CSV table of C-alpha atoms in Angstrom, one decimal:
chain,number,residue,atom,x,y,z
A,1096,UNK,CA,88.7,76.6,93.1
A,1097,UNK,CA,86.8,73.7,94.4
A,1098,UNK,CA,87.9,73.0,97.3
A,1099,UNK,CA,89.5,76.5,98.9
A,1100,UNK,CA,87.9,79.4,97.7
A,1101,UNK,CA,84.7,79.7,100.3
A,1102,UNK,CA,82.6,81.8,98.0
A,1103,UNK,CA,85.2,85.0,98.4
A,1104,UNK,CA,88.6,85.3,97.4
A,1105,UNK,CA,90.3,88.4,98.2
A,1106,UNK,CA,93.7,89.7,96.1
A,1107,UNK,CA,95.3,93.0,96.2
A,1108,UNK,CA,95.8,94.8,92.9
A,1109,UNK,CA,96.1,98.1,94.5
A,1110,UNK,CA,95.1,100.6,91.8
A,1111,UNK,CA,94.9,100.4,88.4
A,1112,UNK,CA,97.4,103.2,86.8
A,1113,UNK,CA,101.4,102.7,86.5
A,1114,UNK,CA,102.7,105.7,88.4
A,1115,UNK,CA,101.9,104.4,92.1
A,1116,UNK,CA,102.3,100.8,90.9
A,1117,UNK,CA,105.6,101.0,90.2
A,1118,UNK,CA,106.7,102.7,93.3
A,1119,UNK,CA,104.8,99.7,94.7
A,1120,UNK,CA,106.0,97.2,92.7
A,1121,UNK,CA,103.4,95.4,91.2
A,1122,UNK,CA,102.4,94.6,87.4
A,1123,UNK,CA,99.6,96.1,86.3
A,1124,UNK,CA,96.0,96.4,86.1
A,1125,UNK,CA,95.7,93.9,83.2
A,1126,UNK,CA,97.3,91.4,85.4
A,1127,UNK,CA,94.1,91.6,87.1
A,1128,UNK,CA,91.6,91.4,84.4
A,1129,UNK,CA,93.4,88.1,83.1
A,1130,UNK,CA,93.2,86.4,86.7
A,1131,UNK,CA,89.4,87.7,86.8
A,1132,UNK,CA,89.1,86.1,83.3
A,1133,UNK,CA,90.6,82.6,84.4
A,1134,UNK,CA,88.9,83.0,87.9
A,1135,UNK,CA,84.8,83.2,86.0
A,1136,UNK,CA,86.3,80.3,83.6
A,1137,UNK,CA,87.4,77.9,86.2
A,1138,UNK,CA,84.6,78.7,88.8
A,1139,UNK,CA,81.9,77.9,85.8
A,1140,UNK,CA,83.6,74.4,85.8
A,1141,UNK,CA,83.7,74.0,89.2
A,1142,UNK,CA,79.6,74.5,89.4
A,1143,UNK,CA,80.2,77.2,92.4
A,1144,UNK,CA,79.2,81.1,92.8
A,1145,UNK,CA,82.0,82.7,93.4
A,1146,UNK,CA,83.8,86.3,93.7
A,1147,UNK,CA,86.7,88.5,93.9
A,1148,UNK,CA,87.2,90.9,96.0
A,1149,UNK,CA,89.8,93.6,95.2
A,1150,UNK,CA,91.8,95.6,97.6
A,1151,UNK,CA,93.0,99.6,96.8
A,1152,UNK,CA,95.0,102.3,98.4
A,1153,UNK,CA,94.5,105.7,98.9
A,1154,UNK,CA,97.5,108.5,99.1
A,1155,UNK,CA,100.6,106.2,98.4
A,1156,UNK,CA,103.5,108.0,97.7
A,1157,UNK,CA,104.1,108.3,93.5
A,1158,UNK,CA,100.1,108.6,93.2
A,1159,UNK,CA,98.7,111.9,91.7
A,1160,UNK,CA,95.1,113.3,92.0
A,1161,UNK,CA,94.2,112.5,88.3
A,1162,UNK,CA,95.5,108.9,89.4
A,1163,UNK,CA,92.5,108.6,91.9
A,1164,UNK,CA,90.3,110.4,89.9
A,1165,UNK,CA,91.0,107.6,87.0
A,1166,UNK,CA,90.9,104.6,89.5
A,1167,UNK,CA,87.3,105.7,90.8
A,1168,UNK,CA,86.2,105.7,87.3
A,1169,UNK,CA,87.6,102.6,86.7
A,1170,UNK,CA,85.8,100.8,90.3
A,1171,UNK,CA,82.7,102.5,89.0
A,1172,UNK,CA,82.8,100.8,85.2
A,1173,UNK,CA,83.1,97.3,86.6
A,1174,UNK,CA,80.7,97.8,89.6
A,1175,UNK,CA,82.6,98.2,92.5
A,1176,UNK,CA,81.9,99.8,95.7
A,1177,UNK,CA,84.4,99.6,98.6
A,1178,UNK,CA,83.1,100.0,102.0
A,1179,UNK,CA,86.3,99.6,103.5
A,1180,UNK,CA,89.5,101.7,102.0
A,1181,UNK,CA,92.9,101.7,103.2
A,1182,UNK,CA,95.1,105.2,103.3
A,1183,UNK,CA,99.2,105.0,103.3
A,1184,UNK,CA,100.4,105.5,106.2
A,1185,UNK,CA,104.1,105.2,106.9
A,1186,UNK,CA,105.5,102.4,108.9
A,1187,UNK,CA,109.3,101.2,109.5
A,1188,UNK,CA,111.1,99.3,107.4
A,1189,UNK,CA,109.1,100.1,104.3
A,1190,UNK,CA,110.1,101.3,101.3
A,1191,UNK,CA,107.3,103.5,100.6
A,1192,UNK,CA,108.3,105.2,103.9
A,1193,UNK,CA,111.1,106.1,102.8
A,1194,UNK,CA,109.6,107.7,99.4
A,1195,UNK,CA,107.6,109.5,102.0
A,1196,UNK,CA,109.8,111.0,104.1
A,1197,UNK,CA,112.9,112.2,101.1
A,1198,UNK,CA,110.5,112.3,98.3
A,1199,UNK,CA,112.9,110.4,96.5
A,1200,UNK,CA,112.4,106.8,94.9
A,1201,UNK,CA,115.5,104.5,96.3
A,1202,UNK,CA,114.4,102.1,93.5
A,1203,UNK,CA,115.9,104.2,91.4
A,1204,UNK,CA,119.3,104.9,93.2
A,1205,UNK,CA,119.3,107.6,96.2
A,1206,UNK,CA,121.0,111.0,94.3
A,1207,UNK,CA,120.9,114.0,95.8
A,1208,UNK,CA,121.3,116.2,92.9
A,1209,UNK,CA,119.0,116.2,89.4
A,1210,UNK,CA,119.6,112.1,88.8
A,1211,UNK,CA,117.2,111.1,92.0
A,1212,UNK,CA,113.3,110.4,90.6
A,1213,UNK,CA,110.9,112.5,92.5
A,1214,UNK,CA,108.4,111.0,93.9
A,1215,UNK,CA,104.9,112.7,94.4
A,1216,UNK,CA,104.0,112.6,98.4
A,1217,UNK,CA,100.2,112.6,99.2
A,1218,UNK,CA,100.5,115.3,102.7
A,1219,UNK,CA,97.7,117.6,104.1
A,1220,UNK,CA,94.5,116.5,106.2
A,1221,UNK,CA,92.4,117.5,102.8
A,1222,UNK,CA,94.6,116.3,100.0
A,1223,UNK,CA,94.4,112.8,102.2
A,1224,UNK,CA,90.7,113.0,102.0
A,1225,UNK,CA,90.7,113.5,98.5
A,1226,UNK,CA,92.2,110.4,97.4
A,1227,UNK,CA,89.9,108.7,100.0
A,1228,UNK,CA,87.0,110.3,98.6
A,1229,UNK,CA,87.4,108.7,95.3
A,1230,UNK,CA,88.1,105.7,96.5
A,1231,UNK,CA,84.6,106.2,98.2
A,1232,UNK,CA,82.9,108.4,95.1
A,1233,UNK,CA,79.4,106.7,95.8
A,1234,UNK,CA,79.3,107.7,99.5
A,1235,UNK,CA,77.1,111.4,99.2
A,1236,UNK,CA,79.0,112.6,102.2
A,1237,UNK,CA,82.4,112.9,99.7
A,1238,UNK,CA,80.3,114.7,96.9
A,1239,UNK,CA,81.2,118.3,97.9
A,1240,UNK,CA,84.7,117.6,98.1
A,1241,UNK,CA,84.1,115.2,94.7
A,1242,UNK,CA,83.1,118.0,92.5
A,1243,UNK,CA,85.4,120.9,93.7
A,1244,UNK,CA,88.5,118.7,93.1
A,1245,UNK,CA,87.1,117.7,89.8
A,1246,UNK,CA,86.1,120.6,88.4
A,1247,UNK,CA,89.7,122.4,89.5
A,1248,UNK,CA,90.9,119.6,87.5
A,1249,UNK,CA,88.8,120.7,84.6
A,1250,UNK,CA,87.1,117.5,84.5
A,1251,UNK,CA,83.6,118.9,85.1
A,1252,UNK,CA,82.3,116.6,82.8
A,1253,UNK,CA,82.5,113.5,85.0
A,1254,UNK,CA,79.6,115.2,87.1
A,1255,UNK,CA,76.1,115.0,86.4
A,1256,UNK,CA,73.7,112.2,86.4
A,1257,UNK,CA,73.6,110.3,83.7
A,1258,UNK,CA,75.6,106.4,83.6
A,1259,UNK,CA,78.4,108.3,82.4
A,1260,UNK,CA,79.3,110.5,84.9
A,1261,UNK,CA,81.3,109.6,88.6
A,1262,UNK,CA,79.1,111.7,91.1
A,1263,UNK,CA,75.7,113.2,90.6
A,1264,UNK,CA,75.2,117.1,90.6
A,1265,UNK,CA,72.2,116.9,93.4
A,1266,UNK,CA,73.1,116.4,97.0
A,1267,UNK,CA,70.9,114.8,99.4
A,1268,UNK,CA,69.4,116.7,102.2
A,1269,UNK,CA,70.8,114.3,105.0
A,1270,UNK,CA,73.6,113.3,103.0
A,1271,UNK,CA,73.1,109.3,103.9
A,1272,UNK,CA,72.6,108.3,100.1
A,1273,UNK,CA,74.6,105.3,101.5
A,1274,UNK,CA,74.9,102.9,103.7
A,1275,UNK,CA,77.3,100.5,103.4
A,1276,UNK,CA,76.1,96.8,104.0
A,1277,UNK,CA,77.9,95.7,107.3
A,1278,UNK,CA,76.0,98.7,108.8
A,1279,UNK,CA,72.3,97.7,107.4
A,1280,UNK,CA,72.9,94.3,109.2
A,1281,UNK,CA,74.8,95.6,112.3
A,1282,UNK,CA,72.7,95.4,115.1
A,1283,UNK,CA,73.8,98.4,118.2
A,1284,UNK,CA,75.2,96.5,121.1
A,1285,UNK,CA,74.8,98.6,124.8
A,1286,UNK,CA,76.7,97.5,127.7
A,1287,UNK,CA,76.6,98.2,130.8
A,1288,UNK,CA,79.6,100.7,131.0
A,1289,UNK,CA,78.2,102.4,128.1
A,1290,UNK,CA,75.3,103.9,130.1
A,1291,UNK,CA,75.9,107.6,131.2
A,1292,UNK,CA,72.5,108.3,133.0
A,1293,UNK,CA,72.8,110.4,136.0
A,1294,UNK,CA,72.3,108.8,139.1
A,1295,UNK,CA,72.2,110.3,142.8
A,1296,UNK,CA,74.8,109.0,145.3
A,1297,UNK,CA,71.6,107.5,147.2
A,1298,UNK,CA,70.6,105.5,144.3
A,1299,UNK,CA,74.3,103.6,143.9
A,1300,UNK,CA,74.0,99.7,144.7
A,1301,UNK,CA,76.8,99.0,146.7
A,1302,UNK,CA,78.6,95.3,145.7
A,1303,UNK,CA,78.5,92.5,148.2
A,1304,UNK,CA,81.7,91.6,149.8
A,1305,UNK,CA,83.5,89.2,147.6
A,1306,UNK,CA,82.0,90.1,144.4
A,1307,UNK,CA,84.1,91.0,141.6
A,1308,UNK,CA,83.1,93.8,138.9
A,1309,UNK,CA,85.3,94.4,136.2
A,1310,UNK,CA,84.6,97.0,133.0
A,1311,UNK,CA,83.2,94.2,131.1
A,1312,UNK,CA,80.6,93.0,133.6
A,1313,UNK,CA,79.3,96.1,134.7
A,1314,UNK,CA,81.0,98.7,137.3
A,1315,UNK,CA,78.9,100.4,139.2
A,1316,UNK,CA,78.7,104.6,139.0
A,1317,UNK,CA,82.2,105.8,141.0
A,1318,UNK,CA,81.0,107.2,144.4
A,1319,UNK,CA,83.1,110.5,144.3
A,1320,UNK,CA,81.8,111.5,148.0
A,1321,UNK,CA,79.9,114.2,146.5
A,1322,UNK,CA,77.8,115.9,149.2
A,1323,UNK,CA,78.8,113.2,152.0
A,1324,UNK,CA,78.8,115.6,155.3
A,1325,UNK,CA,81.7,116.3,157.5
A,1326,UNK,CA,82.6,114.2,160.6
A,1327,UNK,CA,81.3,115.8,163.5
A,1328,UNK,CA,83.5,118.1,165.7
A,1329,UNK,CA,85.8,118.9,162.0
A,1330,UNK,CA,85.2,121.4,159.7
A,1331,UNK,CA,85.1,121.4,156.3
A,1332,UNK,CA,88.3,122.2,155.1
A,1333,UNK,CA,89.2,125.7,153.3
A,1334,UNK,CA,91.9,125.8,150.6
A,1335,UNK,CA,94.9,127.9,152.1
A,1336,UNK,CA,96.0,131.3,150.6
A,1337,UNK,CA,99.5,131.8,150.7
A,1338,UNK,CA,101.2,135.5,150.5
A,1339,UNK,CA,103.7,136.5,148.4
């Protein structure tokens, strides 16, 4: 705690309720509360500021809507708002993959008849969303989605304004109640290639011999031949029309 924890340390709990924590592997939730506990203890005696920085997932396979719903509640009672959220996505070799693509859960024994656990597979563009969106409940932008998916789950009473509630029942005009802090102190960075003025074949500095443009030091506009006139004596050239 002294010596190598710079001021952040980041850990992965992953969510906070047993069904997509099992499928995952890991203890649970109050694994993370005692570590917090031991973590303010120990950084008190060391005399430093320091924090902890969870990590979540959105749309694993065995997690269920109300399973979101109950892990935004959860970020929101101790404080935390994620800027960046990871989504499951399936990649080789994984064993959540494989819960993804059978719906099964091998760590339970593959069975094809009524002895294989189902396993509840987060698919669709909006179902996706939704898990994101709670993950995300104090971004205004996932509001809309926010309250329909709350009140289909009859938990209407987790919107309003007061502490109590996850999302508000007023939507901003704009719908930029937040901004998340790496864009309040990103400055916009242009470059050269990123410029898309028009500019007439006349105006195009040619390079000196020997000099050497790439994409990161500036190309100049591509000089397509636009308008250059034909040699003299030649024609332009007409596209043939062939008969059947």
């Amino acid at each position: 705690m002294t010596h190598h924890v710079g001021g952040y340390l980041k850990i992965a709990p992953e969510h906070t309720e047993n069904g997509p924590l099992t499928k995952m592997m890991k203890p649970g939730i109050g694994n993370y509360d005692r570590f917090k506990t031991l973590f303010d203890k120990f950084t008190l005696e060391a005399g430093k500021k320091q924090f902890l920085i969870p990590y979540f997932i959105a749309a694993h396979p065995g997690t269920s809507d109300e399973d979101m719903m109950n892990l935004a509640i959860w970020l929101k009672k101790h404080g935390f708002r994620a800027d960046q959220v990871q989504t499951f996505y399936p990649s080789p070799m994984a064993t959540a993959t494989a819960m993804y693509h059978t719906g099964l859960n091998p760590l339970k024994g593959v069975h094809r008849d009524e002895r294989g656990e189902k396993v509840d597979v987060v698919r669709g563009e909006r179902r996706r969303r939704l898990h994101k969106a709670f993950l995300r409940y104090h971004d205004a932008a996932n509001w809309p989605l926010l309250r329909e998916a709350l009140k289909a789950m009859g938990r209407a009473d987790l919107i309003g304004n007061g502490k109590q509630h996850l999302i508000p029942s007023w939507q901003p005009l704009n719908d930029c109640g937040y901004t998340s802090a790496r864009k309040k102190n990103s400055t916009v960075l242009t470059i050269p290639t990123m410029v898309t003025e028009k500019t007439s074949p006349a105006s195009i500095t040619r390079p000196r011999p020997g000099t050497m443009l790439t994409q990161h030091t500036g190309l100049p506009p591509r000089d397509k031949g636009a308008g250059r006139p034909a040699p003299p004596g030649k024609a332009a050239a007409k596209p043939s029309r062939r008969g059947r």
